[in-house]
One Martini backbone bead per residue (centre of mass of N, CA, C, O) as a GRO file, in nm:
protein
  372
    1MET     BB    1  -7.527   6.002 -18.401
    2GLN     BB    2  -7.683   6.153 -18.184
    3ALA     BB    3  -7.954   6.167 -17.983
    4THR     BB    4  -8.182   6.481 -17.937
    5GLU     BB    5  -8.473   6.414 -18.046
    6SER     BB    6  -8.801   6.338 -18.032
    7PRO     BB    7  -8.987   6.112 -18.174
    8ILE     BB    8  -9.244   6.327 -18.147
    9ASP     BB    9  -9.122   6.629 -18.132
   10VAL     BB   10  -9.037   6.722 -18.433
   11THR     BB   11  -8.951   7.003 -18.556
   12ARG     BB   12  -8.988   7.140 -18.825
   13PRO     BB   13  -8.690   7.235 -18.884
   14VAL     BB   14  -8.592   6.956 -18.878
   15LEU     BB   15  -8.736   6.796 -19.046
   16ALA     BB   16  -8.695   6.941 -19.324
   17ASP     BB   17  -8.401   6.887 -19.322
   18TRP     BB   18  -8.457   6.552 -19.363
   19LEU     BB   19  -8.602   6.617 -19.644
   20ARG     BB   20  -8.389   6.773 -19.801
   21LEU     BB   21  -8.217   6.569 -19.760
   22GLN     BB   22  -8.351   6.289 -19.903
   23GLN     BB   23  -8.421   6.542 -20.155
   24THR     BB   24  -8.136   6.541 -20.288
   25ASP     BB   25  -7.960   6.565 -20.579
   26GLY     BB   26  -7.756   6.275 -20.585
   27VAL     BB   27  -7.842   6.188 -20.271
   28GLY     BB   28  -7.749   5.910 -20.119
   29LEU     BB   29  -7.759   5.723 -19.836
   30LEU     BB   30  -7.446   5.686 -19.828
   31THR     BB   31  -7.354   6.012 -19.812
   32ALA     BB   32  -7.572   6.059 -19.579
   33HIS     BB   33  -7.409   5.945 -19.406
   34ARG     BB   34  -7.124   6.066 -19.436
   35LEU     BB   35  -7.206   6.310 -19.356
   36LEU     BB   36  -7.334   6.259 -19.047
   37GLU     BB   37  -7.077   6.183 -18.949
   38ARG     BB   38  -6.954   6.473 -19.014
   39PHE     BB   39  -7.210   6.676 -18.902
   40GLY     BB   40  -7.451   6.496 -18.765
   41THR     BB   41  -7.676   6.695 -18.912
   42PRO     BB   42  -7.849   6.811 -19.136
   43ALA     BB   43  -7.788   7.113 -19.064
   44GLY     BB   44  -7.482   7.087 -19.037
   45ILE     BB   45  -7.479   7.017 -19.373
   46PHE     BB   46  -7.642   7.314 -19.420
   47ALA     BB   47  -7.365   7.501 -19.287
   48ALA     BB   48  -7.194   7.445 -19.481
   49ASP     BB   49  -6.925   7.460 -19.691
   50ARG     BB   50  -6.789   7.359 -19.967
   51ALA     BB   51  -6.518   7.251 -19.876
   52GLN     BB   52  -6.635   7.073 -19.649
   53LEU     BB   53  -6.805   6.889 -19.876
   54LEU     BB   54  -6.575   6.779 -20.040
   55ALA     BB   55  -6.459   6.598 -19.788
   56VAL     BB   56  -6.746   6.383 -19.905
   57ALA     BB   57  -6.823   6.504 -20.167
   58THR     BB   58  -6.917   6.611 -20.450
   59PRO     BB   59  -6.949   6.857 -20.654
   60ARG     BB   60  -7.237   6.824 -20.720
   61GLN     BB   61  -7.360   6.748 -20.422
   62ALA     BB   62  -7.238   7.020 -20.285
   63ALA     BB   63  -7.407   7.161 -20.531
   64ALA     BB   64  -7.685   7.047 -20.399
   65LEU     BB   65  -7.666   7.141 -20.110
   66LEU     BB   66  -7.657   7.451 -20.124
   67ALA     BB   67  -7.910   7.472 -20.245
   68ALA     BB   68  -8.236   7.522 -20.231
   69PRO     BB   69  -8.498   7.412 -20.161
   70PRO     BB   70  -8.719   7.246 -20.261
   71ALA     BB   71  -9.020   7.224 -20.442
   72GLY     BB   72  -9.263   7.135 -20.201
   73LEU     BB   73  -9.157   7.115 -19.888
   74ALA     BB   74  -9.376   7.234 -19.740
   75ALA     BB   75  -9.597   7.079 -19.798
   76GLU     BB   76  -9.522   6.842 -19.705
   77LEU     BB   77  -9.526   6.890 -19.444
   78ASP     BB   78  -9.789   6.933 -19.379
   79ALA     BB   79  -9.858   6.644 -19.453
   80ILE     BB   80  -9.701   6.504 -19.236
   81LEU     BB   81  -9.829   6.634 -18.979
   82ALA     BB   82 -10.113   6.563 -19.029
   83TRP     BB   83 -10.067   6.279 -19.004
   84ARG     BB   84  -9.912   6.253 -18.719
   85GLN     BB   85 -10.204   6.356 -18.576
   86GLN     BB   86 -10.281   6.065 -18.635
   87PRO     BB   87 -10.364   5.775 -18.475
   88GLY     BB   88 -10.080   5.573 -18.447
   89ASN     BB   89  -9.871   5.797 -18.585
   90ARG     BB   90  -9.517   5.813 -18.706
   91LEU     BB   91  -9.197   5.964 -18.685
   92LEU     BB   92  -8.858   5.891 -18.764
   93CYS     BB   93  -8.511   5.988 -18.703
   94TRP     BB   94  -8.225   5.918 -18.747
   95GLY     BB   95  -8.095   5.856 -18.419
   96ALA     BB   96  -8.315   5.829 -18.272
   97ALA     BB   97  -8.395   5.667 -17.979
   98ALA     BB   98  -8.669   5.503 -18.128
   99TYR     BB   99  -8.489   5.381 -18.315
  100PRO     BB  100  -8.378   5.083 -18.443
  101GLU     BB  101  -8.097   4.963 -18.365
  102TYR     BB  102  -8.117   4.717 -18.619
  103LEU     BB  103  -8.159   4.950 -18.833
  104ARG     BB  104  -7.924   5.166 -18.752
  105ASN     BB  105  -7.664   4.967 -18.825
  106ILE     BB  106  -7.701   4.988 -19.128
  107THR     BB  107  -7.656   4.975 -19.433
  108ALA     BB  108  -7.858   5.241 -19.556
  109ALA     BB  109  -8.043   5.394 -19.339
  110PRO     BB  110  -8.309   5.528 -19.281
  111LEU     BB  111  -8.415   5.850 -19.228
  112LEU     BB  112  -8.740   5.761 -19.232
  113LEU     BB  113  -9.004   5.634 -19.040
  114TYR     BB  114  -9.306   5.523 -19.096
  115LEU     BB  115  -9.580   5.482 -18.878
  116LYS     BB  116  -9.817   5.211 -18.776
  117GLY     BB  117  -9.877   5.163 -18.474
  118ARG     BB  118  -9.662   4.947 -18.241
  119ALA     BB  119  -9.380   5.058 -18.191
  120GLU     BB  120  -9.257   4.884 -17.961
  121LEU     BB  121  -9.188   4.643 -18.148
  122LEU     BB  122  -8.916   4.713 -18.291
  123PRO     BB  123  -8.710   4.632 -18.043
  124ARG     BB  124  -8.759   4.353 -18.067
  125ARG     BB  125  -8.752   4.018 -18.104
  126SER     BB  126  -8.700   3.886 -18.444
  127VAL     BB  127  -8.836   3.765 -18.752
  128ALA     BB  128  -8.837   3.674 -19.048
  129VAL     BB  129  -9.118   3.587 -19.273
  130VAL     BB  130  -9.068   3.439 -19.611
  131GLY     BB  131  -9.161   3.394 -19.975
  132SER     BB  132  -9.393   3.360 -20.191
  133ARG     BB  133  -9.668   3.477 -20.384
  134ASN     BB  134  -9.668   3.191 -20.537
  135ALA     BB  135  -9.794   2.997 -20.315
  136SER     BB  136  -9.864   2.686 -20.169
  137ARG     BB  137 -10.067   2.523 -19.937
  138GLN     BB  138  -9.842   2.458 -19.779
  139GLY     BB  139  -9.687   2.697 -19.747
  140VAL     BB  140  -9.889   2.867 -19.588
  141LEU     BB  141  -9.934   2.645 -19.339
  142ASN     BB  142  -9.637   2.686 -19.240
  143ALA     BB  143  -9.606   3.001 -19.236
  144GLU     BB  144  -9.823   3.017 -19.012
  145HIS     BB  145  -9.740   2.773 -18.807
  146MET     BB  146  -9.436   2.926 -18.757
  147ALA     BB  147  -9.519   3.209 -18.674
  148GLN     BB  148  -9.702   3.128 -18.423
  149ALA     BB  149  -9.496   2.999 -18.264
  150LEU     BB  150  -9.295   3.241 -18.236
  151SER     BB  151  -9.504   3.423 -18.119
  152GLU     BB  152  -9.562   3.256 -17.875
  153ALA     BB  153  -9.249   3.270 -17.806
  154GLY     BB  154  -9.221   3.621 -17.867
  155LEU     BB  155  -9.171   3.666 -18.149
  156THR     BB  156  -9.131   3.895 -18.390
  157ILE     BB  157  -9.305   3.909 -18.729
  158VAL     BB  158  -9.138   3.989 -18.999
  159SER     BB  159  -9.289   4.153 -19.323
  160GLY     BB  160  -9.428   4.254 -19.662
  161LEU     BB  161  -9.721   4.231 -19.767
  162ALA     BB  162  -9.780   3.994 -19.946
  163LEU     BB  163  -9.852   3.740 -20.118
  164GLY     BB  164  -9.858   3.449 -19.931
  165ILE     BB  165  -9.619   3.418 -19.710
  166ASP     BB  166  -9.659   3.729 -19.598
  167ALA     BB  167  -9.951   3.669 -19.495
  168ALA     BB  168  -9.909   3.434 -19.307
  169ALA     BB  169  -9.692   3.550 -19.145
  170HIS     BB  170  -9.883   3.742 -19.015
  171CYS     BB  171 -10.124   3.579 -18.921
  172GLY     BB  172  -9.940   3.427 -18.706
  173GLY     BB  173  -9.851   3.691 -18.550
  174LEU     BB  174 -10.113   3.775 -18.452
  175ASN     BB  175 -10.181   3.494 -18.287
  176GLY     BB  176  -9.961   3.617 -18.113
  177PRO     BB  177  -9.787   3.838 -17.897
  178GLY     BB  178  -9.543   3.900 -18.121
  179SER     BB  179  -9.659   3.977 -18.350
  180THR     BB  180  -9.636   4.221 -18.607
  181ILE     BB  181  -9.440   4.348 -18.897
  182ALA     BB  182  -9.466   4.544 -19.179
  183VAL     BB  183  -9.325   4.624 -19.498
  184LEU     BB  184  -9.308   4.874 -19.731
  185GLY     BB  185  -9.313   4.981 -20.084
  186THR     BB  186  -9.502   5.222 -19.977
  187GLY     BB  187  -9.677   5.456 -19.893
  188ILE     BB  188  -9.839   5.423 -19.568
  189ASP     BB  189 -10.119   5.527 -19.757
  190ARG     BB  190 -10.037   5.275 -19.953
  191ILE     BB  191 -10.174   4.974 -20.011
  192TYR     BB  192 -10.008   4.646 -20.095
  193PRO     BB  193 -10.189   4.524 -20.186
  194ALA     BB  194 -10.565   4.533 -20.189
  195ARG     BB  195 -10.617   4.239 -20.053
  196ASN     BB  196 -10.444   4.333 -19.805
  197GLY     BB  197 -10.648   4.544 -19.628
  198ALA     BB  198 -10.763   4.394 -19.399
  199LEU     BB  199 -10.464   4.320 -19.276
  200ALA     BB  200 -10.344   4.598 -19.224
  201ARG     BB  201 -10.593   4.695 -19.048
  202ARG     BB  202 -10.483   4.489 -18.834
  203ILE     BB  203 -10.208   4.558 -18.785
  204ALA     BB  204 -10.236   4.844 -18.702
  205GLU     BB  205 -10.397   4.748 -18.445
  206GLU     BB  206 -10.153   4.514 -18.352
  207GLY     BB  207  -9.934   4.607 -18.489
  208CYS     BB  208  -9.718   4.699 -18.740
  209ILE     BB  209  -9.621   4.994 -18.977
  210VAL     BB  210  -9.380   5.014 -19.213
  211SER     BB  211  -9.214   5.315 -19.390
  212GLU     BB  212  -8.983   5.498 -19.616
  213TYR     BB  213  -9.170   5.631 -19.782
  214ALA     BB  214  -9.343   5.860 -19.869
  215LEU     BB  215  -9.642   6.008 -19.920
  216GLY     BB  216  -9.793   5.841 -20.220
  217THR     BB  217  -9.610   5.603 -20.278
  218PRO     BB  218  -9.666   5.410 -20.545
  219PRO     BB  219  -9.598   5.132 -20.680
  220SER     BB  220  -9.254   4.960 -20.744
  221ARG     BB  221  -9.035   4.775 -20.861
  222ASP     BB  222  -8.763   4.888 -20.662
  223ASN     BB  223  -8.881   4.907 -20.400
  224PHE     BB  224  -8.901   4.601 -20.313
  225PRO     BB  225  -8.621   4.539 -20.279
  226ARG     BB  226  -8.508   4.761 -20.069
  227ARG     BB  227  -8.719   4.698 -19.824
  228ASN     BB  228  -8.559   4.420 -19.734
  229ARG     BB  229  -8.362   4.527 -19.584
  230ILE     BB  230  -8.556   4.601 -19.347
  231ILE     BB  231  -8.651   4.338 -19.272
  232SER     BB  232  -8.354   4.216 -19.213
  233GLY     BB  233  -8.276   4.461 -19.000
  234LEU     BB  234  -8.502   4.408 -18.763
  235SER     BB  235  -8.386   4.126 -18.742
  236ARG     BB  236  -8.215   3.854 -18.667
  237GLY     BB  237  -8.396   3.653 -18.883
  238VAL     BB  238  -8.443   3.438 -19.175
  239LEU     BB  239  -8.736   3.305 -19.308
  240VAL     BB  240  -8.760   3.074 -19.548
  241VAL     BB  241  -9.022   2.896 -19.692
  242GLU     BB  242  -9.063   2.988 -20.022
  243ALA     BB  243  -8.861   2.948 -20.337
  244ALA     BB  244  -8.755   3.077 -20.624
  245ALA     BB  245  -8.484   3.125 -20.785
  246GLN     BB  246  -8.607   3.389 -20.866
  247SER     BB  247  -8.616   3.555 -20.570
  248GLY     BB  248  -8.718   3.811 -20.327
  249SER     BB  249  -8.637   3.620 -20.093
  250LEU     BB  250  -8.286   3.624 -20.176
  251ILE     BB  251  -8.254   3.911 -20.106
  252THR     BB  252  -8.318   3.916 -19.806
  253ALA     BB  253  -8.107   3.717 -19.746
  254GLU     BB  254  -7.848   3.882 -19.840
  255MET     BB  255  -7.922   4.105 -19.627
  256ALA     BB  256  -7.868   3.930 -19.402
  257ILE     BB  257  -7.591   3.847 -19.426
  258GLU     BB  258  -7.468   4.155 -19.458
  259GLN     BB  259  -7.583   4.216 -19.181
  260GLY     BB  260  -7.564   3.946 -18.971
  261ARG     BB  261  -7.746   3.734 -19.021
  262ASP     BB  262  -7.961   3.459 -18.990
  263VAL     BB  263  -8.044   3.167 -19.206
  264TYR     BB  264  -8.352   3.002 -19.285
  265ALA     BB  265  -8.452   2.690 -19.444
  266VAL     BB  266  -8.735   2.516 -19.625
  267PRO     BB  267  -8.755   2.235 -19.729
  268GLY     BB  268  -8.839   2.021 -20.005
  269SER     BB  269  -8.868   1.914 -20.306
  270ILE     BB  270  -8.669   1.842 -20.602
  271HIS     BB  271  -8.952   1.897 -20.780
  272ALA     BB  272  -8.988   2.190 -20.667
  273THR     BB  273  -8.986   2.517 -20.777
  274LEU     BB  274  -9.037   2.628 -20.454
  275SER     BB  275  -8.749   2.502 -20.374
  276LYS     BB  276  -8.473   2.594 -20.461
  277GLY     BB  277  -8.416   2.850 -20.314
  278CYS     BB  278  -8.370   2.690 -20.051
  279HIS     BB  279  -8.159   2.515 -20.150
  280GLN     BB  280  -7.960   2.724 -20.241
  281LEU     BB  281  -7.917   2.828 -19.939
  282ILE     BB  282  -7.834   2.550 -19.802
  283ARG     BB  283  -7.564   2.544 -20.000
  284GLU     BB  284  -7.482   2.838 -19.859
  285GLY     BB  285  -7.543   2.808 -19.535
  286ALA     BB  286  -7.824   2.745 -19.450
  287LYS     BB  287  -8.052   2.687 -19.217
  288LEU     BB  288  -8.208   2.380 -19.174
  289VAL     BB  289  -8.572   2.380 -19.117
  290GLU     BB  290  -8.889   2.262 -18.979
  291THR     BB  291  -8.917   2.410 -18.709
  292ALA     BB  292  -8.995   2.631 -18.449
  293ALA     BB  293  -8.749   2.523 -18.302
  294ASP     BB  294  -8.523   2.519 -18.486
  295VAL     BB  295  -8.486   2.813 -18.478
  296LEU     BB  296  -8.474   2.883 -18.190
  297SER     BB  297  -8.239   2.743 -18.170
  298ALA     BB  298  -8.063   2.912 -18.373
  299MET     BB  299  -8.135   3.179 -18.233
  300GLN     BB  300  -7.944   3.097 -17.985
  301MET     BB  301  -7.687   3.098 -18.153
  302LEU     BB  302  -7.704   3.406 -18.242
  303ALA     BB  303  -7.688   3.487 -17.933
  304ASP     BB  304  -7.382   3.376 -17.884
  305GLY     BB  305  -7.260   3.485 -18.199
  306GLU     BB  306  -7.354   3.290 -18.454
  307ALA     BB  307  -7.327   3.448 -18.707
  308GLY     BB  308  -7.343   3.532 -19.039
  309THR     BB  309  -7.158   3.525 -19.313
  310ARG     BB  310  -7.023   3.688 -19.621
  311PRO     BB  311  -6.921   3.632 -19.907
  312PRO     BB  312  -6.710   3.743 -20.151
  313LEU     BB  313  -6.700   3.929 -20.422
  314ASP     BB  314  -6.683   3.920 -20.737
  315ASP     BB  315  -6.438   4.082 -20.895
  316SER     BB  316  -6.507   4.068 -21.182
  317PHE     BB  317  -6.813   4.142 -21.156
  318VAL     BB  318  -6.719   4.453 -21.035
  319ASP     BB  319  -6.581   4.531 -21.288
  320ARG     BB  320  -6.798   4.499 -21.506
  321VAL     BB  321  -6.991   4.738 -21.370
  322LEU     BB  322  -6.806   4.952 -21.305
  323ALA     BB  323  -6.742   5.002 -21.606
  324ALA     BB  324  -7.053   5.003 -21.714
  325MET     BB  325  -7.093   5.289 -21.571
  326GLY     BB  326  -6.896   5.467 -21.484
  327ASP     BB  327  -6.963   5.820 -21.395
  328ASP     BB  328  -7.290   5.809 -21.464
  329PRO     BB  329  -7.614   5.742 -21.439
  330VAL     BB  330  -7.782   5.463 -21.426
  331ARG     BB  331  -7.987   5.189 -21.520
  332ALA     BB  332  -8.075   4.884 -21.464
  333GLU     BB  333  -8.158   4.827 -21.734
  334TRP     BB  334  -7.937   4.882 -21.902
  335LEU     BB  335  -7.734   4.677 -21.742
  336ALA     BB  336  -7.860   4.415 -21.770
  337VAL     BB  337  -7.814   4.421 -22.117
  338HIS     BB  338  -7.497   4.477 -22.095
  339LEU     BB  339  -7.454   4.202 -21.967
  340GLY     BB  340  -7.657   3.978 -21.979
  341GLN     BB  341  -7.909   3.961 -21.771
  342ALA     BB  342  -8.141   3.964 -21.517
  343PRO     BB  343  -8.294   4.187 -21.349
  344GLY     BB  344  -8.342   4.027 -21.118
  345GLU     BB  345  -8.050   3.947 -21.054
  346LEU     BB  346  -7.914   4.237 -21.066
  347GLN     BB  347  -8.059   4.362 -20.817
  348GLY     BB  348  -7.906   4.195 -20.590
  349GLN     BB  349  -7.628   4.276 -20.686
  350LEU     BB  350  -7.658   4.578 -20.635
  351LEU     BB  351  -7.728   4.580 -20.327
  352ALA     BB  352  -7.418   4.448 -20.260
  353LEU     BB  353  -7.277   4.679 -20.359
  354GLU     BB  354  -7.400   4.911 -20.228
  355LEU     BB  355  -7.362   4.773 -19.920
  356ALA     BB  356  -7.036   4.799 -19.992
  357GLY     BB  357  -7.003   5.119 -20.131
  358LEU     BB  358  -6.982   5.084 -20.487
  359LEU     BB  359  -7.274   5.225 -20.483
  360GLU     BB  360  -7.559   5.428 -20.576
  361ARG     BB  361  -7.864   5.487 -20.493
  362LEU     BB  362  -8.113   5.689 -20.698
  363PRO     BB  363  -8.363   5.839 -20.805
  364GLY     BB  364  -8.546   5.657 -21.061
  365GLY     BB  365  -8.347   5.395 -21.086
  366MET     BB  366  -8.027   5.496 -21.021
  367PHE     BB  367  -7.698   5.451 -21.080
  368GLN     BB  368  -7.367   5.541 -20.891
  369ARG     BB  369  -7.073   5.546 -20.899
  370LEU     BB  370  -6.821   5.516 -20.653
  371SER     BB  371  -6.536   5.652 -20.537
  372GLY     BB  372  -6.266   5.496 -20.379
   0.00000   0.00000   0.00000
């Protein structure tokens, strides 16, 4: 879809249509993007009749799209428009000229992006720096020093505002001209964890804060793995500094590979728990890096076209998941029990299946199998 509306002056009716699409029951991001590809804009989707919608959507989804807008939409619109009037606040619709190109082109790109701070950082060349919340002292120092060196080289540092490695990466980014972008798993008006409140305020002034979630959205376990695709989607590559074997940072790395980005990992002691995830990534093809210079060298290769490729999904696992799901929406927790897998491990696999177009994530932590 070509952008036609201004990223700043999106009219109330246009924004209403975007919100309505985002909130339509049973329509996740994959379906929303298929609809946008077919009808061009949210207004075009809602102007379509049932027969036209059924060419793209299921009967249940078509019925939801033809239904009246959800209750409370007008009040939410008022709140967003009031929030947007505050200094530094901005709202971008997918397809708008200012929507960052790298993120626009990923699978399941956010329909709306809430921004606070320096929006001009979003299209700049950037690298994600992620890792453990319970980082070692040396890991924190490594993350901050490497992020600062990368920022001094002109790269913007992207991370998730978590404790540990994320916070250190943001601090390092702020200490250089590249600055930093923080991607939240909450509404942009809700800072989590609270201990990073002062850091978030500094990022809002000197960097940029980004969220796809509605104003007021509280912390939720499902939101954080999902926001990781935005961290990698904004970035040219992902650097993992420390990560345990079962870590959200590995989900970010998986999303990066899915999106065609390179992954870099810092090795550590074979006896250190927080090195297990990095060593796993290196075994699977991530570039081993020890310094910021290593990352810069690898990113030059990325600029020359040597992006990573994603290994194929295991067919037997795909068949098991899809068979377990059946035709009705199910919760990830139910699937984990049914398949005998750890919930954290399954989240990464479900994200991979979602991005492969085999299933769709719905509001409330539900997943829906996609036909065909």
